[in-house]
Short mmCIF file of N, CA and C in Angstrom, two decimals:
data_model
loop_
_atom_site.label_atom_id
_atom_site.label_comp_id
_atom_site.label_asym_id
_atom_site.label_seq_id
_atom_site.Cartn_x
_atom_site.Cartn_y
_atom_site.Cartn_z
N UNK A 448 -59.04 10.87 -28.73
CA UNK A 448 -59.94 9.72 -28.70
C UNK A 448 -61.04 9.91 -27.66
N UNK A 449 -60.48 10.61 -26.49
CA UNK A 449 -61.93 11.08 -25.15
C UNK A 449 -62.28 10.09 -24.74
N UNK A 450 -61.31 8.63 -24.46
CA UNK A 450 -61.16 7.62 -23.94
C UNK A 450 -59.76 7.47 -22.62
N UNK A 451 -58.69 7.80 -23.14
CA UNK A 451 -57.67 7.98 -22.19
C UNK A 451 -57.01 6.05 -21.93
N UNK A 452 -56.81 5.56 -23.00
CA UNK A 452 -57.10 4.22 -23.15
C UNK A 452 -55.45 4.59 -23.09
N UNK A 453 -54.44 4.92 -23.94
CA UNK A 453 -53.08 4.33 -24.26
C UNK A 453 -51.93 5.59 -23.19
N UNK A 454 -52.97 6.83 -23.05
CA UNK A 454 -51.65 7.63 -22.40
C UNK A 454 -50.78 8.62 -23.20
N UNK A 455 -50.56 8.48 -24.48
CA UNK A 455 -49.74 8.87 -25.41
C UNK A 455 -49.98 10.54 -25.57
N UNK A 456 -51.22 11.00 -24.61
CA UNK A 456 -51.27 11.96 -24.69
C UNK A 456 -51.07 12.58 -24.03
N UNK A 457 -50.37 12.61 -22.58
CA UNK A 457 -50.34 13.08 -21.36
C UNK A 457 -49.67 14.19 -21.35
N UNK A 458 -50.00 14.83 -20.41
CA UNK A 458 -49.92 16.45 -20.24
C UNK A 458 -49.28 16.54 -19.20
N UNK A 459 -49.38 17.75 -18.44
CA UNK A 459 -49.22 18.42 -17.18
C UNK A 459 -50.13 19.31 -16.83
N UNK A 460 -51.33 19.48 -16.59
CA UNK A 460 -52.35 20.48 -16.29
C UNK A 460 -52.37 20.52 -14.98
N UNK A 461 -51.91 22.12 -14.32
CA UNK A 461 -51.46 22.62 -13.38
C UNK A 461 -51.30 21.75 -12.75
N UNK A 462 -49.73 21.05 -12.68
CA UNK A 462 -48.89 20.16 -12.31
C UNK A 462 -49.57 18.75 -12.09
N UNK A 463 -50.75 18.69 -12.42
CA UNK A 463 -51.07 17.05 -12.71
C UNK A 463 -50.90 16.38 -13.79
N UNK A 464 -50.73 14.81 -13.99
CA UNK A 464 -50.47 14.15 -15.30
C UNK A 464 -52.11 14.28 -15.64
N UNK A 465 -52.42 14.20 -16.65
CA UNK A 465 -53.61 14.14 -17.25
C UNK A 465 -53.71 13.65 -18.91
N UNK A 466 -54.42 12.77 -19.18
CA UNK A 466 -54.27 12.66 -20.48
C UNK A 466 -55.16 13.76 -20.98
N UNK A 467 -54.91 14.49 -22.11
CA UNK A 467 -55.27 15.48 -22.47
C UNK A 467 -56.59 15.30 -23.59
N UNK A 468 -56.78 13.75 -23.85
CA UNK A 468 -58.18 13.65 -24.91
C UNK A 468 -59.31 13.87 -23.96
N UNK A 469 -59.12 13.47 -23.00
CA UNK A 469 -60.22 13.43 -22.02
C UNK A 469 -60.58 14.86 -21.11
N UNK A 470 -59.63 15.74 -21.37
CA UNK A 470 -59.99 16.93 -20.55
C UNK A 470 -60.33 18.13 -21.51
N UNK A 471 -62.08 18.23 -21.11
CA UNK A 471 -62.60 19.38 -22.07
C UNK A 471 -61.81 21.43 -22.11
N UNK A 472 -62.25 21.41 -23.28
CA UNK A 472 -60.89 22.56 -23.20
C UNK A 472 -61.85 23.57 -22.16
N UNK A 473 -62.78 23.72 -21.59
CA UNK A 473 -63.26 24.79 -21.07
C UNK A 473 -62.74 24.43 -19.23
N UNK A 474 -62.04 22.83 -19.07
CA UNK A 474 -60.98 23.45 -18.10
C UNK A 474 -59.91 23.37 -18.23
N UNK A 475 -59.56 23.84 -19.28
CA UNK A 475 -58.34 23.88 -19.08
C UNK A 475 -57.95 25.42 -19.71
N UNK A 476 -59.34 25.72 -19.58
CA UNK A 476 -59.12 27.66 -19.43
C UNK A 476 -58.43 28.59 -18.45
N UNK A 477 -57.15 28.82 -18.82
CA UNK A 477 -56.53 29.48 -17.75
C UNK A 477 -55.71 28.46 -16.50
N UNK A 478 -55.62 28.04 -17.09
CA UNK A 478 -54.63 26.48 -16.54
C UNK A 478 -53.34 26.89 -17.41
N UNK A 479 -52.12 26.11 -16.49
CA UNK A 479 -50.94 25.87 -16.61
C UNK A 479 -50.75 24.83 -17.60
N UNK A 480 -50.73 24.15 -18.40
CA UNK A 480 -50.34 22.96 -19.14
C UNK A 480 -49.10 23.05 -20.01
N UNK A 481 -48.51 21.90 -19.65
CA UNK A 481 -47.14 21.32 -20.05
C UNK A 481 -47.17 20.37 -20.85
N UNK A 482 -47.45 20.02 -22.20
CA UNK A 482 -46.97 19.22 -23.03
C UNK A 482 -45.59 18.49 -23.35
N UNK A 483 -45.46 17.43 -23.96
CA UNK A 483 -44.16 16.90 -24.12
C UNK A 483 -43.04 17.99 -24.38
N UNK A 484 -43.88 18.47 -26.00
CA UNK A 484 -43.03 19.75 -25.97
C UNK A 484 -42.00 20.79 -25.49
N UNK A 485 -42.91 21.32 -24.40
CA UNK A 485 -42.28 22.12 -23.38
C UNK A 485 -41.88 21.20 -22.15
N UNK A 486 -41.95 20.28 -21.69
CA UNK A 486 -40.87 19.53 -20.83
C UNK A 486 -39.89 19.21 -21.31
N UNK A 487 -39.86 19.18 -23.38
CA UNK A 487 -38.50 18.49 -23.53
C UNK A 487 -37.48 19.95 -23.50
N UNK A 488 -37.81 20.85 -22.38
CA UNK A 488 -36.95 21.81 -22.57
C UNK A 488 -36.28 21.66 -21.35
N UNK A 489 -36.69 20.96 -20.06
CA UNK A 489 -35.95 20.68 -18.72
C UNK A 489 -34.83 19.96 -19.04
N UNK A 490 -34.09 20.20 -17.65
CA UNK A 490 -32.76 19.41 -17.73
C UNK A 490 -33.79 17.96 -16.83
N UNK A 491 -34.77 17.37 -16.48
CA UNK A 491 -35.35 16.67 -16.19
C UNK A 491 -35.53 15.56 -17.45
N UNK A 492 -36.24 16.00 -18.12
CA UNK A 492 -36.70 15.43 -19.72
C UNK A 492 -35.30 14.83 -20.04
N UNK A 493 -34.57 15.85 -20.21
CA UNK A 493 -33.10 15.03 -20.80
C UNK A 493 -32.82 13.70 -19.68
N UNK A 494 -32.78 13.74 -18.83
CA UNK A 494 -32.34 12.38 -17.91
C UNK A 494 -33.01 11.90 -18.17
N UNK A 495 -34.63 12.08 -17.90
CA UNK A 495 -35.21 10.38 -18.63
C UNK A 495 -35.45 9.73 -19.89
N UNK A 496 -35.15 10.71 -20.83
CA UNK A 496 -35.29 10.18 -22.19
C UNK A 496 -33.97 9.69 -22.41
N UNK A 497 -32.90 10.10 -21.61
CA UNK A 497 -31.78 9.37 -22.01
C UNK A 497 -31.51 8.12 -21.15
N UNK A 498 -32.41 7.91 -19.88
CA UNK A 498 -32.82 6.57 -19.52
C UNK A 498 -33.26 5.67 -20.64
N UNK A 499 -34.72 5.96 -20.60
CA UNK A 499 -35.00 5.29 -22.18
C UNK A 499 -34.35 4.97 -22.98
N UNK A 500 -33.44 5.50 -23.36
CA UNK A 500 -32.50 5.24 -24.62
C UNK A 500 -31.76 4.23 -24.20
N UNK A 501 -31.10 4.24 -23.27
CA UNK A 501 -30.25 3.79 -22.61
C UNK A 501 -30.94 2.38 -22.27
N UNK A 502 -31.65 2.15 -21.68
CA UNK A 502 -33.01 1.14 -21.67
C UNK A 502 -33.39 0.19 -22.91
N UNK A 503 -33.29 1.00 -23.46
CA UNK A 503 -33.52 0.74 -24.98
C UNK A 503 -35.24 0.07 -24.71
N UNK A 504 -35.94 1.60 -23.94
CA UNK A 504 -37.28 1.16 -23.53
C UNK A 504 -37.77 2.40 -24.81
N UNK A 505 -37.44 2.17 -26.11
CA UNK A 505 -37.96 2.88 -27.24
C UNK A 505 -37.81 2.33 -28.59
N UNK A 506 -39.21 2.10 -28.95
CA UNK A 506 -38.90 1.45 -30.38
C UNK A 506 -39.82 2.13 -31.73
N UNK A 507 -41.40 2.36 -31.64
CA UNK A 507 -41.78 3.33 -32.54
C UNK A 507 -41.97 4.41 -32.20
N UNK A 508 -41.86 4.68 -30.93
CA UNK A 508 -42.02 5.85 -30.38
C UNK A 508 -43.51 6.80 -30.04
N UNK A 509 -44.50 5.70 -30.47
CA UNK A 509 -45.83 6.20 -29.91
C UNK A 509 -46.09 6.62 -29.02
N UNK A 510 -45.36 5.54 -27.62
CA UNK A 510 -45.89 5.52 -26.67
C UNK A 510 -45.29 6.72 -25.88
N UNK A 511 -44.07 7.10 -26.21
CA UNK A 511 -42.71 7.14 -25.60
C UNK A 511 -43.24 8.64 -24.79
N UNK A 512 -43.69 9.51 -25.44
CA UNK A 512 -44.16 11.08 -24.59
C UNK A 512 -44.87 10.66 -23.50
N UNK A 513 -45.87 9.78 -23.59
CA UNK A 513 -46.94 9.39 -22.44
C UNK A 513 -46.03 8.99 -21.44
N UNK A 514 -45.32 8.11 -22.21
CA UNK A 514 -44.24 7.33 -20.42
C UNK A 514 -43.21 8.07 -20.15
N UNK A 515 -43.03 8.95 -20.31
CA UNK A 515 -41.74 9.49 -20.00
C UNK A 515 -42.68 10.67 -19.13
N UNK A 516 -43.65 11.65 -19.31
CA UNK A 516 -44.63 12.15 -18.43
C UNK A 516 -44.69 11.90 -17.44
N UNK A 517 -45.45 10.26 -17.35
CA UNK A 517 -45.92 9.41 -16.76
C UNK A 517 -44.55 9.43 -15.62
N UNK A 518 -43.34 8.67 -16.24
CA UNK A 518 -42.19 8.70 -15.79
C UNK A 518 -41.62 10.23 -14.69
N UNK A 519 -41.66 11.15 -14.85
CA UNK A 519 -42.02 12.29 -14.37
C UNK A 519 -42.76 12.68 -13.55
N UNK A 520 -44.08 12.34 -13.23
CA UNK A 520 -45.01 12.34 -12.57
C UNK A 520 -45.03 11.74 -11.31
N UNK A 521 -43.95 10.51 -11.76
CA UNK A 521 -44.10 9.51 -10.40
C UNK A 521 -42.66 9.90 -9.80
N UNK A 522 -41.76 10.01 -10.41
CA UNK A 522 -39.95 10.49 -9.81
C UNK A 522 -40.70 12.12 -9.18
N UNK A 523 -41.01 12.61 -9.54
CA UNK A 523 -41.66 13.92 -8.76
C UNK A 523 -42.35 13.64 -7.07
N UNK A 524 -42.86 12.85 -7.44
CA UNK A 524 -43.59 12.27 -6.08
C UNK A 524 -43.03 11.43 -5.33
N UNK A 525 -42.40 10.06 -6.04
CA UNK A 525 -42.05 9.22 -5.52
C UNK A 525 -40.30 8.91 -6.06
N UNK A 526 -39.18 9.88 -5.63
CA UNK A 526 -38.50 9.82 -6.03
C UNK A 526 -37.22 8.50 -6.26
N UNK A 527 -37.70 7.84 -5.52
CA UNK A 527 -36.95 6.30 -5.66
C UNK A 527 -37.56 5.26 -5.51
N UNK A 528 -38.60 4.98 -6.52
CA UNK A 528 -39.91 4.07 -6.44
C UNK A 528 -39.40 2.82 -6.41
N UNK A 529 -39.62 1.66 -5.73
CA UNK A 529 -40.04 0.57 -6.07
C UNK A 529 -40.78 -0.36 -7.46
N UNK A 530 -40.33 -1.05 -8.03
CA UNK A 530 -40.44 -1.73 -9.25
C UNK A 530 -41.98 -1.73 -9.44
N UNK A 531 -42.87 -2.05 -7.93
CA UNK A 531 -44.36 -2.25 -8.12
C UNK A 531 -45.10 -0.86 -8.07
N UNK A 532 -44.28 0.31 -7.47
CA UNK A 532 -44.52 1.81 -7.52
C UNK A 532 -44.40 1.84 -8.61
N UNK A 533 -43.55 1.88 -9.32
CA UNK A 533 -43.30 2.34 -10.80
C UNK A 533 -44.41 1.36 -12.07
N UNK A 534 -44.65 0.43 -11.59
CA UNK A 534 -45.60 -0.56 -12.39
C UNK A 534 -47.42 0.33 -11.86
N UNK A 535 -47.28 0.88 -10.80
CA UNK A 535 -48.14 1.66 -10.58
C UNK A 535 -48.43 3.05 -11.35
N UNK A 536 -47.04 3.48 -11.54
CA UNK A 536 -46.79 4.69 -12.02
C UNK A 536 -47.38 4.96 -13.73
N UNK A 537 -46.99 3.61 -13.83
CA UNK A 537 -46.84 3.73 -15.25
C UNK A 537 -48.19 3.17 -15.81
N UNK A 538 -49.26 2.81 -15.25
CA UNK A 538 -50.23 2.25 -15.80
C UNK A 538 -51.18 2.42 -16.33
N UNK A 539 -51.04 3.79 -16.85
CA UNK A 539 -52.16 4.16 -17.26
C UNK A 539 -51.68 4.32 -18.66
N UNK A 540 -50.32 3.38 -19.26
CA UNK A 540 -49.68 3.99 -20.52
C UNK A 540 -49.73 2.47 -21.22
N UNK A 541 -49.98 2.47 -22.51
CA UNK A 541 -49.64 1.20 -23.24
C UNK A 541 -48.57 1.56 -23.95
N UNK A 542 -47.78 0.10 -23.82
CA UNK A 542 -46.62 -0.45 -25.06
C UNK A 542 -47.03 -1.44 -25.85
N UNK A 543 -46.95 -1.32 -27.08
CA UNK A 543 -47.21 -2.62 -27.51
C UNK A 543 -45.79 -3.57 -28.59
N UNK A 544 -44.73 -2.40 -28.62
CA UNK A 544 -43.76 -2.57 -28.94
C UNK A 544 -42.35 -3.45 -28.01
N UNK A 545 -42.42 -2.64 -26.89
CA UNK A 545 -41.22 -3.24 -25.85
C UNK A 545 -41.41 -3.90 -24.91
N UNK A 546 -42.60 -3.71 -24.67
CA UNK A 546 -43.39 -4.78 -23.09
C UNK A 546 -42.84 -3.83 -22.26
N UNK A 547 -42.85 -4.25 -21.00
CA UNK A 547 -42.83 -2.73 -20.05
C UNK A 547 -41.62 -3.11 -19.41
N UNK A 548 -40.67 -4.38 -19.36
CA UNK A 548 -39.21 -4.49 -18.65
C UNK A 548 -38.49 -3.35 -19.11
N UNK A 549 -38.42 -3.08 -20.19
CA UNK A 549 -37.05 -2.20 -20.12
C UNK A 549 -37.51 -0.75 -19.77
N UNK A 550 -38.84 -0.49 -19.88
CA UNK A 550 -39.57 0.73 -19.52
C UNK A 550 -39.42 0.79 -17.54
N UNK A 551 -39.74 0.01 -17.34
CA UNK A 551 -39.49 -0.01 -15.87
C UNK A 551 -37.98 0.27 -15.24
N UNK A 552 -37.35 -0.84 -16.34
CA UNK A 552 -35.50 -0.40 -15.96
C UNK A 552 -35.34 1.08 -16.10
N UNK A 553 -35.81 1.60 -17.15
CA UNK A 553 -35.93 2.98 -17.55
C UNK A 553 -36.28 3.89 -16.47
N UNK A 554 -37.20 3.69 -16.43
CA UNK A 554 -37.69 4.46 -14.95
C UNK A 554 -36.14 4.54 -13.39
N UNK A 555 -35.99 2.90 -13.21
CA UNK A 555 -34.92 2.88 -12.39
C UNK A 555 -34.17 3.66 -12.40
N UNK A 556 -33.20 3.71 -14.24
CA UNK A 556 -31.99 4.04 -14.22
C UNK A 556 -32.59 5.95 -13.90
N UNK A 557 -33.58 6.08 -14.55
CA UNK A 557 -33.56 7.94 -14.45
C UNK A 557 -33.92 8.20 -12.74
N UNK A 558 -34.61 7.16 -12.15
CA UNK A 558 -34.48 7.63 -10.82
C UNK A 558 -33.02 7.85 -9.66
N UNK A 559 -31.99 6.95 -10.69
CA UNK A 559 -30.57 7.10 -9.96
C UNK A 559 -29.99 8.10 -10.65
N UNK A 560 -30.56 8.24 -11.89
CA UNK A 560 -29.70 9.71 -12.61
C UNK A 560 -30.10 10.99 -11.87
N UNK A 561 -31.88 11.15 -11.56
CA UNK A 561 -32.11 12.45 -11.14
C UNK A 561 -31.74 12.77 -9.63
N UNK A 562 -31.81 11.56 -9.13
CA UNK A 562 -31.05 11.65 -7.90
C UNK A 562 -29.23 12.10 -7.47
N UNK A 563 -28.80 11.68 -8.70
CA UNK A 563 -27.47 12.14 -8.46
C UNK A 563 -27.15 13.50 -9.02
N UNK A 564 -28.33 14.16 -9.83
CA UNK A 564 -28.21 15.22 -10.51
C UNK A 564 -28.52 15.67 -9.09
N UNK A 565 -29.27 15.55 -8.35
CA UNK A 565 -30.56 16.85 -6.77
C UNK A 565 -29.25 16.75 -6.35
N UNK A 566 -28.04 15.50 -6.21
CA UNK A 566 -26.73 15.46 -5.24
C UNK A 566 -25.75 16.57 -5.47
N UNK A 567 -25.80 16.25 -6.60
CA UNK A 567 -24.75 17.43 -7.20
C UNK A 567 -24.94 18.81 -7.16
N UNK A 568 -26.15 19.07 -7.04
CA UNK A 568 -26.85 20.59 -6.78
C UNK A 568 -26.91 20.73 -5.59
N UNK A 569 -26.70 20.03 -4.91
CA UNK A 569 -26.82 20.55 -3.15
C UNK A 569 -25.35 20.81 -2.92
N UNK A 570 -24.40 20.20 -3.23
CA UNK A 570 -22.95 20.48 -3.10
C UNK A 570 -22.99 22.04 -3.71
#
C-alpha cells in the first residue's frame, strides 16, 4: 500500500521492525530481512503465537504476522513490558476483529513464557 497504515506487513530489516510497503527495495539492498516466514522458524515465534492462541488474540488472521513481529520487537527490547509499553509496542498494528485486550494479554502471557524459556537456559 506505501502507506504503513495496518502493520500486517512487518518485517525485520537488519533487526528493525519495519513495515515493508513503505521501504523502497533499493534499501533494502544487501540488508538482513526477516519476514514472518522465516521467524516462524524460531523457538521465539512458537511462544508467541502460542500466546495468541492461547489469548485467543486471533480471529481472521490478517493482522496476526504484523502483531506478533510487532510482539517481538518490543519483548526483545523491553522484555517485561508494562500494559501501556506494550499498548506502545503494538501501535502501529490494526485489529479490527479482536480489539486489542486479548492481544495485549497475548503479549503478557508470551512475555512470562519467554522469560521462563531465557530461565531454563541459564540453568
Amino acid at each position: 500500500c506505501g502507506e504503513g497504515e495496518c502493520g500486517a506487513c512487518s518485517i525485520f530489516l537488519d533487526g528493525k521492525l519495519v513495515n515493508s510497503c513503505c521501504v523502497p527495495a533499493i534499501n533494502a539492498d544487501g540488508a538482513e530481512i526477516i519476514t514472518i516466514d522465516g521467524f516462524s522458524e524460531t523457538r521465539e515465534f512458537e511462544i508467541i503465537s502460542k500466546a495468541y492462541a492461547d489469548a485467543g488474540a486471533v480471529q481472521c488472521g490478517f493482522c496476526t504476522p504484523g502483531f506478533i513481529m510487532a510482539s517481538a520487537a518490543l519483548l526483545k527490547e523491553l522484555p517485561a513490558p508494562s500494559e501501556d509499553e506494550i499498548r506502545i509496542g503494538i501501535s502501529g498494528n490494526l485489529c479490527r476483529c479482536t480489539g486489542y485486550t486479548m492481544i495485549i494479554e497475548a503479549v503478557q502471557i508470551a512475555a512470562v513464557n519467554l522469560a521462563a524459556e531465557r530461565k531454563a537456559a541459564d540453568v
